[in-house]
Amino acid sequence: MSSIGIVSPQTMYFAQPLQLQSGASLQDYMLMYETYGTLNADRSNAVLVCHALNASHHVAGVYADEPKSTGWWDNMVGPGKPLDTDKFFVIGVNNLGSCFGSTGPMHTNPATGKPYGASFPVVTVEDWVSAQARLADELGITQFAAVMGGSLGGMQALAWSIMFPERLRHCVVIASTAKLSAQNIAFNDVARQAILSDPDYCGGDFYAHGVVPKNGLRVARMVGHITYLSNDDMAEKFGRKLRDAAQTGDYKFGFGIDFEIESYLRYQGDKFSEYFDANTYLLITKALDYFDPARAHGGDLAKALSGTKAKFFLASFSTDWRFSPERSREIVEALVCNRRQVTYAEIDAPHGHDAFLLEDPRYMNMVRAYYGQVWHDITAGAPAAAQNTAVRQGAKETA
Amino acid sequence: MSSIGIVSPQTMYFAQPLQLQSGASLQDYMLMYETYGTLNADRSNAVLVCHALNASHHVAGVYADEPKSTGWWDNMVGPGKPLDTDKFFVIGVNNLGSCFGSTGPMHTNPATGKPYGASFPVVTVEDWVSAQARLADELGITQFAAVMGGSLGGMQALAWSIMFPERLRHCVVIASTAKLSAQNIAFNDVARQAILSDPDYCGGDFYAHGVVPKNGLRVARMVGHITYLSNDDMAEKFGRKLRDAAQTGDYKFGFGIDFEIESYLRYQGDKFSEYFDANTYLLITKALDYFDPARAHGGDLAKALSGTKAKFFLASFSTDWRFSPERSREIVEALVCNRRQVTYAEIDAPHGHDAFLLEDPRYMNMVRAYYGQVWHDITAGAPAAAQNTAVRQGAKETA
């Protein structure tokens, strides 16, 4: 198992307008993407990896001269890794509206000659999938071996299975959900309020003013980050430890930092506010809130998934309270109603929502094993016998 | 069962400085308080009710000409109510640093002639209890029949039992904790960051500038409010309901309000920001974070409670994820270690942390029954036989 090594992104320009779910359209746009591994002769070994809020096309490997630029899922994707680039041609695409290279609110609106800012159209998960599908067309990929994602990335994978049932053989959905809960939406909205009410947001046109709504972004990130960590993990890692544990006199009796957790979260917030675009944050949280494929079917998720043809792998993590295992079970049930082949793993892991990015060995092995099946599927030709598997790793197994 | 009716607050001025845990002191100060019922001849029937973040001395009843001014625990306190003012003399005190009448950051610092602002000393739960004890002295009350509070109010009651073991016969601690978790602290700190980074905070001296950091307060309140509601309750009450459900075209594809939960939280935030003082918010959340009586005993809560003499009643609510039942159980265990008489009720209730303010009948009846014991205790003279009771209401009972 080694890393991919040096990689570099590519861009593709799309001159044709993209119709969006809102009714608006993007006149033209650019997508930034990266690929790892080699596309085989019959173009059957491509795997699309979809990213979540704070991630991009840069899934794995490093950039030349930037040793700290390791891709966000480098532990998952690479030679000999669970998603093995010695076998699969892996593609990461930066979504529209994001801030890592694809067309977004910081780019020039051709209609006005100024940055889109807050006038960048509100995009949905389905809009992203439409754009990704166009890229697949340009790359000559009619069918992906798999489409995979975690969290918001998993929502995209799910949308792929609904929108383009024939274009993916396998759908890999990690730590995800078929729709956000009221509590999820609430946290997103608080984060948006923090950004929108930052005077440096300037109604979205902060680019022109040479400022950045850092305070709003910082608070937004702190709120979000709390939801990514499990209560147990926070207690374990931080508890009530003081940041300056060596100090006598203990509490500082001021409004600065006392506790390690405060220091950690403020650091996370500060770091994030230095690179993440505020308009992007608003756009991506709205996409999160809006996603609800069952909505067009009177709330019936089984109905929404009735046209899917892919085989599915889902995984959830026990201490994830943002997208709890219950959310994944709802998807699994709806798929089973439709007699889809489903493999489902519920991992007992302490790391909350963030666990999907970490290296729990049981999780990694399950994904590795599943991609072994995917490989067999695309190389052997004959579909595997219909078999549903639900496994709880770390507790008793149930078939 | 009827309401107390018209009440009016009183104030008491304290000319002697109050030494604070931080080492600072308050030169002089005023406490605003209310009383309900009648103090009996031997001054044995007084019950002190301690308030939490967004509450005050105005526990029950209404103010003349303000029909909507019902006290925050009016369902608990009054003639024939669980804390029966036909029997008990109930006192509510506004804590120092709060913004409902007692000396706080909006008042004049005698040393400077200007409002304290951010220079109001950071006060702790123990400081509040010290001030409350002085008020009790002035009212001639050497021993309370009970000291009671919910959430942060419960932490004060707990502190009373430790600091003044002889001065209360019963300690009633609802939906509370012996210390905040990392997650609790994290949410408080995010809220503080929202306020501190609001330009209208003006370093705490917004009074002089004729502004109020409304945006920061609003975001702070929204964050806090999410933690008071249970996930289930939010799903039940709000789910993914759109605010303008009648509209066609559904989603608005903008950054305004789509969902009912967004509308509700923003309304809560706006309302709060109109009356709550920003410096008070910072002070009270620091007091919440700092409270940790076990800290002085190497983290041993049983040791911290070893000097207590009161009898205890604790209650927690199953869906409270801010101060979960586990927090109350820790206190109960530590008390049982010390052979304290403890009555503990874990109520299966859907309303999260806010449940302690609501009228779950099982909860109300448990409190009513307990105050029946308190009444018996102070009127009969002889202590009741030692008996610990732990009850889960709504599930099986365990003795």
CSV table of C-alpha atoms in Angstrom, one decimal, chain A residues 29-395:
chain,number,residue,atom,x,y,z
A,29,TYR,CA,-18.7,26.8,-16.7
A,30,MET,CA,-15.5,25.0,-15.9
A,31,LEU,CA,-15.1,21.9,-13.9
A,32,MET,CA,-11.8,21.0,-12.2
A,33,TYR,CA,-11.1,17.3,-11.8
A,34,GLU,CA,-8.4,14.8,-11.0
A,35,THR,CA,-7.9,11.3,-12.1
A,36,TYR,CA,-5.9,8.5,-10.6
A,37,GLY,CA,-5.0,5.2,-12.2
A,38,THR,CA,-5.7,4.2,-15.8
A,39,LEU,CA,-9.0,3.9,-17.7
A,40,ASN,CA,-9.1,0.4,-19.2
A,41,ALA,CA,-9.8,-0.4,-22.8
A,42,ASP,CA,-13.6,-0.9,-22.5
A,43,ARG,CA,-13.9,2.1,-20.1
A,44,SER,CA,-15.6,-0.1,-17.5
A,45,ASN,CA,-13.3,0.5,-14.5
A,46,ALA,CA,-14.0,4.2,-13.8
A,47,VAL,CA,-15.1,5.2,-10.3
A,48,LEU,CA,-16.4,8.6,-9.5
A,49,VAL,CA,-15.7,10.0,-6.1
A,50,CYS,CA,-18.0,12.8,-4.9
A,51,HIS,CA,-16.9,15.3,-2.3
A,52,ALA,CA,-18.6,16.8,0.7
A,53,LEU,CA,-18.6,20.4,2.1
A,54,ASN,CA,-15.0,21.0,2.8
A,55,ALA,CA,-13.4,19.0,0.1
A,56,SER,CA,-12.8,19.0,-3.6
A,57,HIS,CA,-11.6,17.1,-6.7
A,58,HIS,CA,-8.3,16.5,-5.0
A,59,VAL,CA,-9.1,13.2,-3.5
A,60,ALA,CA,-5.7,11.6,-3.2
A,61,GLY,CA,-2.0,12.1,-3.8
A,62,VAL,CA,0.0,15.3,-3.4
A,63,TYR,CA,0.8,18.3,-5.5
A,64,ALA,CA,4.3,18.9,-6.7
A,65,ASP,CA,6.2,21.2,-4.2
A,66,GLU,CA,3.3,21.1,-1.7
A,67,PRO,CA,4.2,18.2,0.6
A,68,LYS,CA,1.3,19.0,2.9
A,69,SER,CA,-1.3,18.9,0.1
A,70,THR,CA,-2.5,15.3,0.7
A,71,GLY,CA,-5.9,14.6,-0.9
A,72,TRP,CA,-8.8,14.3,1.5
A,73,TRP,CA,-9.4,10.6,1.0
A,74,ASP,CA,-5.8,9.6,0.4
A,75,ASN,CA,-6.2,6.8,3.0
A,76,MET,CA,-9.1,5.3,0.9
A,77,VAL,CA,-7.8,5.8,-2.7
A,78,GLY,CA,-4.5,4.7,-4.1
A,79,PRO,CA,-2.4,1.7,-5.1
A,80,GLY,CA,-3.4,-1.3,-3.0
A,81,LYS,CA,-5.8,0.8,-1.0
A,82,PRO,CA,-9.5,0.0,-0.5
A,83,LEU,CA,-10.3,1.8,-3.7
A,84,ASP,CA,-7.3,0.5,-5.6
A,85,THR,CA,-6.0,2.7,-8.3
A,86,ASP,CA,-4.0,-0.2,-9.7
A,87,LYS,CA,-7.3,-1.6,-10.8
A,88,PHE,CA,-9.7,1.4,-11.0
A,89,PHE,CA,-9.6,4.7,-12.8
A,90,VAL,CA,-10.7,7.1,-10.1
A,91,ILE,CA,-12.1,10.5,-10.8
A,92,GLY,CA,-12.6,13.4,-8.4
A,93,VAL,CA,-14.6,16.4,-9.6
A,94,ASN,CA,-15.0,19.8,-7.8
A,95,ASN,CA,-18.6,20.7,-7.7
A,96,LEU,CA,-20.1,23.9,-9.1
A,97,GLY,CA,-20.3,26.7,-6.6
A,98,SER,CA,-17.4,25.3,-4.6
A,99,CYS,CA,-14.2,27.2,-4.1
A,100,PHE,CA,-11.4,24.9,-5.2
A,101,GLY,CA,-11.3,25.5,-8.9
A,102,SER,CA,-14.6,24.8,-10.6
A,103,THR,CA,-16.9,27.7,-11.5
A,104,GLY,CA,-18.1,29.3,-8.3
A,105,PRO,CA,-19.3,32.6,-6.8
A,106,MET,CA,-15.8,34.1,-6.9
A,107,HIS,CA,-15.6,33.7,-10.7
A,108,THR,CA,-16.8,36.2,-13.2
A,109,ASN,CA,-20.4,36.2,-14.2
A,110,PRO,CA,-20.3,36.5,-18.0
A,111,ALA,CA,-23.5,38.5,-17.9
A,112,THR,CA,-22.1,41.2,-15.7
A,113,GLY,CA,-18.3,41.0,-16.0
A,114,LYS,CA,-18.2,40.9,-12.2
A,115,PRO,CA,-17.9,38.0,-9.7
A,116,TYR,CA,-21.1,36.1,-9.3
A,117,GLY,CA,-21.0,36.7,-5.5
A,118,ALA,CA,-24.4,36.0,-4.0
A,119,SER,CA,-26.0,35.9,-7.4
A,120,PHE,CA,-24.4,32.6,-8.2
A,121,PRO,CA,-27.4,30.4,-8.7
A,122,VAL,CA,-28.4,28.1,-5.8
A,123,VAL,CA,-27.4,24.7,-7.0
A,124,THR,CA,-28.6,21.3,-5.8
A,125,VAL,CA,-27.2,17.8,-5.5
A,126,GLU,CA,-29.0,16.9,-8.7
A,127,ASP,CA,-27.4,19.9,-10.5
A,128,TRP,CA,-24.0,18.7,-9.5
A,129,VAL,CA,-24.8,15.2,-10.7
A,130,SER,CA,-25.9,16.6,-14.0
A,131,ALA,CA,-22.6,18.4,-14.4
A,132,GLN,CA,-20.6,15.4,-13.4
A,133,ALA,CA,-22.5,13.3,-16.0
A,134,ARG,CA,-21.5,15.8,-18.7
A,135,LEU,CA,-17.9,15.4,-17.6
A,136,ALA,CA,-18.3,11.6,-17.8
A,137,ASP,CA,-19.7,12.0,-21.3
A,138,GLU,CA,-16.6,14.1,-22.3
A,139,LEU,CA,-14.3,11.4,-20.8
A,140,GLY,CA,-16.2,8.8,-22.8
A,141,ILE,CA,-17.5,7.0,-19.7
A,142,THR,CA,-21.0,5.6,-20.3
A,143,GLN,CA,-21.1,3.6,-17.1
A,144,PHE,CA,-19.1,3.9,-13.9
A,145,ALA,CA,-18.1,0.8,-12.1
A,146,ALA,CA,-19.1,2.7,-9.0
A,147,VAL,CA,-20.0,6.2,-7.8
A,148,MET,CA,-18.9,6.7,-4.2
A,149,GLY,CA,-19.2,9.4,-1.6
A,150,GLY,CA,-19.3,10.2,2.1
A,151,SER,CA,-21.8,12.5,3.7
A,152,LEU,CA,-22.9,15.0,1.1
A,153,GLY,CA,-20.8,12.9,-1.3
A,154,GLY,CA,-23.0,10.0,-0.5
A,155,MET,CA,-26.1,12.0,-1.3
A,156,GLN,CA,-24.6,12.6,-4.7
A,157,ALA,CA,-24.0,8.9,-5.2
A,158,LEU,CA,-27.6,8.3,-4.2
A,159,ALA,CA,-28.8,10.9,-6.7
A,160,TRP,CA,-26.7,9.3,-9.4
A,161,SER,CA,-28.5,6.0,-8.9
A,162,ILE,CA,-31.8,7.7,-9.3
A,163,MET,CA,-31.0,10.1,-12.1
A,164,PHE,CA,-28.8,7.9,-14.2
A,165,PRO,CA,-29.8,4.3,-13.2
A,166,GLU,CA,-27.9,2.8,-16.1
A,167,ARG,CA,-24.7,4.8,-15.6
A,168,LEU,CA,-23.3,3.1,-12.5
A,169,ARG,CA,-23.0,-0.5,-11.6
A,170,HIS,CA,-22.4,0.1,-7.9
A,171,CYS,CA,-23.4,2.9,-5.6
A,172,VAL,CA,-21.3,3.4,-2.5
A,173,VAL,CA,-22.9,5.6,0.2
A,174,ILE,CA,-21.0,6.3,3.4
A,175,ALA,CA,-22.2,8.1,6.5
A,176,SER,CA,-25.0,9.7,4.6
A,177,THR,CA,-28.7,10.3,4.5
A,178,ALA,CA,-31.7,10.5,2.1
A,179,LYS,CA,-32.6,13.9,3.6
A,180,LEU,CA,-31.5,16.2,6.4
A,181,SER,CA,-33.5,16.4,9.6
A,182,ALA,CA,-34.8,19.6,11.2
A,183,GLN,CA,-31.8,19.6,13.6
A,184,ASN,CA,-29.4,19.3,10.6
A,185,ILE,CA,-31.2,22.2,8.8
A,186,ALA,CA,-31.1,24.2,12.0
A,187,PHE,CA,-27.4,23.9,12.4
A,188,ASN,CA,-26.8,24.8,8.8
A,189,ASP,CA,-29.0,27.9,9.1
A,190,VAL,CA,-27.3,29.1,12.2
A,191,ALA,CA,-24.0,28.9,10.3
A,192,ARG,CA,-25.5,30.8,7.4
A,193,GLN,CA,-26.8,33.5,9.7
A,194,ALA,CA,-23.3,33.9,11.2
A,195,ILE,CA,-22.0,34.5,7.7
A,196,LEU,CA,-24.8,36.6,6.4
A,197,SER,CA,-24.7,38.9,9.4
A,198,ASP,CA,-21.0,39.5,9.2
A,199,PRO,CA,-20.6,43.1,7.9
A,200,ASP,CA,-17.7,41.9,5.9
A,201,TYR,CA,-20.0,39.7,3.9
A,202,CYS,CA,-21.1,42.8,2.0
A,203,GLY,CA,-24.2,41.1,0.6
A,204,GLY,CA,-21.9,38.6,-1.1
A,205,ASP,CA,-19.7,41.1,-2.9
A,206,PHE,CA,-16.9,41.0,-0.5
A,207,TYR,CA,-14.4,40.4,-3.3
A,208,ALA,CA,-14.9,43.9,-4.6
A,209,HIS,CA,-14.2,45.3,-1.1
A,210,GLY,CA,-11.1,43.3,-0.5
A,211,VAL,CA,-12.4,41.8,2.7
A,212,VAL,CA,-13.5,38.4,3.8
A,213,PRO,CA,-16.3,37.7,6.3
A,214,LYS,CA,-13.8,35.8,8.5
A,215,ASN,CA,-15.7,36.0,11.8
A,216,GLY,CA,-18.8,34.6,10.2
A,217,LEU,CA,-17.0,31.8,8.5
A,218,ARG,CA,-15.2,31.1,11.8
A,219,VAL,CA,-18.4,30.8,13.8
A,220,ALA,CA,-20.0,28.8,11.0
A,221,ARG,CA,-17.1,26.3,10.9
A,222,MET,CA,-17.1,26.0,14.7
A,223,VAL,CA,-20.8,25.1,14.7
A,224,GLY,CA,-20.3,22.6,11.9
A,225,HIS,CA,-17.3,21.1,13.5
A,226,ILE,CA,-19.1,20.3,16.7
A,227,THR,CA,-21.6,18.3,14.8
A,228,TYR,CA,-18.8,16.2,13.1
A,229,LEU,CA,-17.4,15.1,16.4
A,230,SER,CA,-19.0,12.6,18.7
A,231,ASN,CA,-19.9,13.6,22.2
A,232,ASP,CA,-17.8,10.6,23.4
A,233,ASP,CA,-14.8,11.5,21.3
A,234,MET,CA,-14.9,15.1,22.5
A,235,ALA,CA,-15.1,13.9,26.1
A,236,GLU,CA,-12.2,11.5,25.5
A,237,LYS,CA,-9.9,13.9,23.6
A,238,PHE,CA,-10.7,17.1,25.3
A,239,GLY,CA,-13.0,16.7,28.3
A,240,ARG,CA,-12.5,19.7,30.5
A,241,LYS,CA,-8.7,20.0,29.9
A,242,LEU,CA,-7.4,23.5,30.2
A,243,ARG,CA,-5.4,24.7,27.3
A,244,ASP,CA,-2.7,26.0,29.6
A,245,ALA,CA,-2.7,23.0,31.9
A,246,ALA,CA,0.6,24.0,33.4
A,247,GLN,CA,-0.6,27.3,34.7
A,248,THR,CA,-1.4,27.8,38.3
A,249,GLY,CA,-4.4,29.9,39.1
A,250,ASP,CA,-6.4,27.7,36.7
A,251,TYR,CA,-9.4,29.5,35.2
A,252,LYS,CA,-8.6,32.8,33.6
A,253,PHE,CA,-11.9,34.5,34.6
A,254,GLY,CA,-12.1,36.3,31.3
A,255,PHE,CA,-13.7,35.7,27.8
A,256,GLY,CA,-10.6,34.3,26.2
A,257,ILE,CA,-9.6,30.7,26.0
A,258,ASP,CA,-9.7,28.5,29.1
A,259,PHE,CA,-10.4,25.0,27.8
A,260,GLU,CA,-8.5,22.9,25.2
A,261,ILE,CA,-11.7,22.4,23.3
A,262,GLU,CA,-12.2,26.1,22.9
A,263,SER,CA,-8.6,26.4,21.5
A,264,TYR,CA,-9.1,23.6,19.1
A,265,LEU,CA,-12.4,24.8,17.7
A,266,ARG,CA,-11.2,28.4,17.3
A,267,TYR,CA,-8.2,27.1,15.5
A,268,GLN,CA,-10.3,25.0,13.2
A,269,GLY,CA,-12.5,28.1,12.6
A,270,ASP,CA,-9.6,30.4,11.9
A,271,LYS,CA,-7.9,28.0,9.5
A,272,PHE,CA,-11.2,27.5,7.6
A,273,SER,CA,-11.9,31.2,7.4
A,274,GLU,CA,-8.6,31.7,5.7
A,275,TYR,CA,-9.4,29.7,2.6
A,276,PHE,CA,-13.1,28.8,2.4
A,277,ASP,CA,-15.3,31.1,0.4
A,278,ALA,CA,-18.4,32.4,2.3
A,279,ASN,CA,-20.7,32.3,-0.7
A,280,THR,CA,-19.7,28.7,-1.3
A,281,TYR,CA,-20.6,27.9,2.3
A,282,LEU,CA,-24.0,29.3,1.9
A,283,LEU,CA,-24.5,27.4,-1.4
A,284,ILE,CA,-23.3,24.0,-0.2
A,285,THR,CA,-25.4,24.1,3.0
A,286,LYS,CA,-28.5,25.0,0.9
A,287,ALA,CA,-27.8,22.0,-1.3
A,288,LEU,CA,-27.5,19.8,1.8
A,289,ASP,CA,-30.8,21.2,3.1
A,290,TYR,CA,-32.7,20.8,-0.2
A,291,PHE,CA,-31.7,17.2,-1.0
A,292,ASP,CA,-34.8,15.0,-0.6
A,293,PRO,CA,-35.5,12.6,-3.4
A,294,ALA,CA,-38.5,11.1,-1.7
A,295,ARG,CA,-40.2,14.5,-1.8
A,296,ALA,CA,-41.3,14.2,-5.4
A,297,HIS,CA,-42.9,10.9,-4.4
A,298,GLY,CA,-45.0,12.1,-1.4
A,299,GLY,CA,-42.2,11.3,1.0
A,300,ASP,CA,-41.9,7.7,-0.1
A,301,LEU,CA,-38.2,6.8,-0.4
A,302,ALA,CA,-38.9,3.3,-1.7
A,303,LYS,CA,-40.8,4.9,-4.6
A,304,ALA,CA,-38.0,7.4,-5.2
A,305,LEU,CA,-35.5,4.5,-5.4
A,306,SER,CA,-37.7,2.2,-7.5
A,307,GLY,CA,-36.0,3.1,-10.8
A,308,THR,CA,-32.5,2.3,-9.5
A,309,LYS,CA,-30.5,-0.5,-11.0
A,310,ALA,CA,-27.2,-0.3,-9.2
A,311,LYS,CA,-26.0,-2.6,-6.4
A,312,PHE,CA,-25.5,-0.7,-3.2
A,313,PHE,CA,-23.0,-0.5,-0.4
A,314,LEU,CA,-23.8,1.6,2.6
A,315,ALA,CA,-21.9,2.2,5.8
A,316,SER,CA,-22.7,4.2,8.9
A,317,PHE,CA,-20.9,4.9,12.2
A,318,SER,CA,-22.5,4.4,15.6
A,319,THR,CA,-21.5,7.7,17.2
A,320,ASP,CA,-22.4,9.8,14.1
A,321,TRP,CA,-25.1,12.0,15.4
A,322,ARG,CA,-25.2,14.3,12.4
A,323,PHE,CA,-26.2,11.4,10.0
A,324,SER,CA,-26.9,8.6,12.4
A,325,PRO,CA,-27.1,4.9,11.5
A,326,GLU,CA,-30.9,5.3,11.5
A,327,ARG,CA,-30.5,7.5,8.3
A,328,SER,CA,-28.6,4.7,6.5
A,329,ARG,CA,-31.1,2.1,7.7
A,330,GLU,CA,-33.9,4.1,6.1
A,331,ILE,CA,-32.1,3.9,2.8
A,332,VAL,CA,-31.3,0.2,3.1
A,333,GLU,CA,-34.9,-0.6,3.9
A,334,ALA,CA,-36.2,1.4,0.9
A,335,LEU,CA,-33.6,-0.4,-1.3
A,336,VAL,CA,-34.6,-3.8,0.1
A,337,CYS,CA,-38.2,-3.0,-0.7
A,338,ASN,CA,-37.1,-2.6,-4.2
A,339,ARG,CA,-35.2,-5.9,-4.2
A,340,ARG,CA,-31.9,-4.1,-4.7
A,341,GLN,CA,-28.8,-5.8,-3.7
A,342,VAL,CA,-27.5,-4.1,-0.7
A,343,THR,CA,-24.5,-4.5,1.5
A,344,TYR,CA,-24.8,-2.5,4.7
A,345,ALA,CA,-22.2,-2.1,7.5
A,346,GLU,CA,-22.9,-0.3,10.8
A,347,ILE,CA,-19.5,0.3,12.4
A,348,ASP,CA,-19.1,0.7,16.1
A,349,ALA,CA,-16.7,3.6,16.0
A,350,PRO,CA,-16.1,6.5,18.5
A,351,HIS,CA,-15.3,9.2,16.0
A,352,GLY,CA,-18.7,10.6,15.1
A,353,HIS,CA,-19.5,11.8,11.6
A,354,ASP,CA,-15.8,12.4,10.8
A,355,ALA,CA,-15.2,8.6,11.1
A,356,PHE,CA,-15.9,8.2,7.3
A,357,LEU,CA,-12.6,10.0,6.7
A,358,LEU,CA,-10.6,8.0,9.2
A,359,GLU,CA,-9.0,4.6,9.0
A,360,ASP,CA,-11.1,2.3,11.1
A,361,PRO,CA,-9.7,-1.1,10.0
A,362,ARG,CA,-13.1,-2.8,9.9
A,363,TYR,CA,-14.6,0.0,7.8
A,364,MET,CA,-11.6,0.0,5.4
A,365,ASN,CA,-11.8,-3.8,5.1
A,366,MET,CA,-15.5,-3.7,4.3
A,367,VAL,CA,-14.9,-1.2,1.6
A,368,ARG,CA,-11.9,-3.1,0.3
A,369,ALA,CA,-14.0,-6.3,0.2
A,370,TYR,CA,-16.8,-4.5,-1.6
A,371,TYR,CA,-14.5,-3.2,-4.3
A,372,GLY,CA,-13.2,-6.7,-4.7
A,373,GLN,CA,-16.8,-7.6,-5.6
A,374,VAL,CA,-17.0,-4.5,-7.9
A,375,TRP,CA,-13.8,-5.7,-9.6
A,376,HIS,CA,-15.1,-9.2,-10.0
A,377,ASP,CA,-18.3,-7.7,-11.4
A,378,ILE,CA,-16.7,-5.7,-14.1
A,379,THR,CA,-14.0,-8.2,-15.1
A,380,ALA,CA,-16.0,-11.5,-14.8
A,381,GLY,CA,-19.1,-10.3,-16.7
A,382,ALA,CA,-21.7,-12.4,-14.9
A,383,PRO,CA,-23.6,-10.6,-12.2
A,384,ALA,CA,-23.1,-12.0,-8.7
A,385,ALA,CA,-26.0,-14.0,-7.1
A,386,ALA,CA,-28.6,-11.7,-5.4
A,387,GLN,CA,-27.6,-11.5,-1.8
A,388,ASN,CA,-28.2,-8.9,0.8
A,389,THR,CA,-25.8,-8.4,3.6
A,390,ALA,CA,-26.2,-6.3,6.7
A,391,VAL,CA,-23.3,-6.4,9.1
A,392,ARG,CA,-22.6,-4.6,12.3
A,393,GLN,CA,-18.9,-4.5,12.9
A,394,GLY,CA,-18.0,-4.6,16.5
A,395,ALA,CA,-21.3,-6.1,17.6
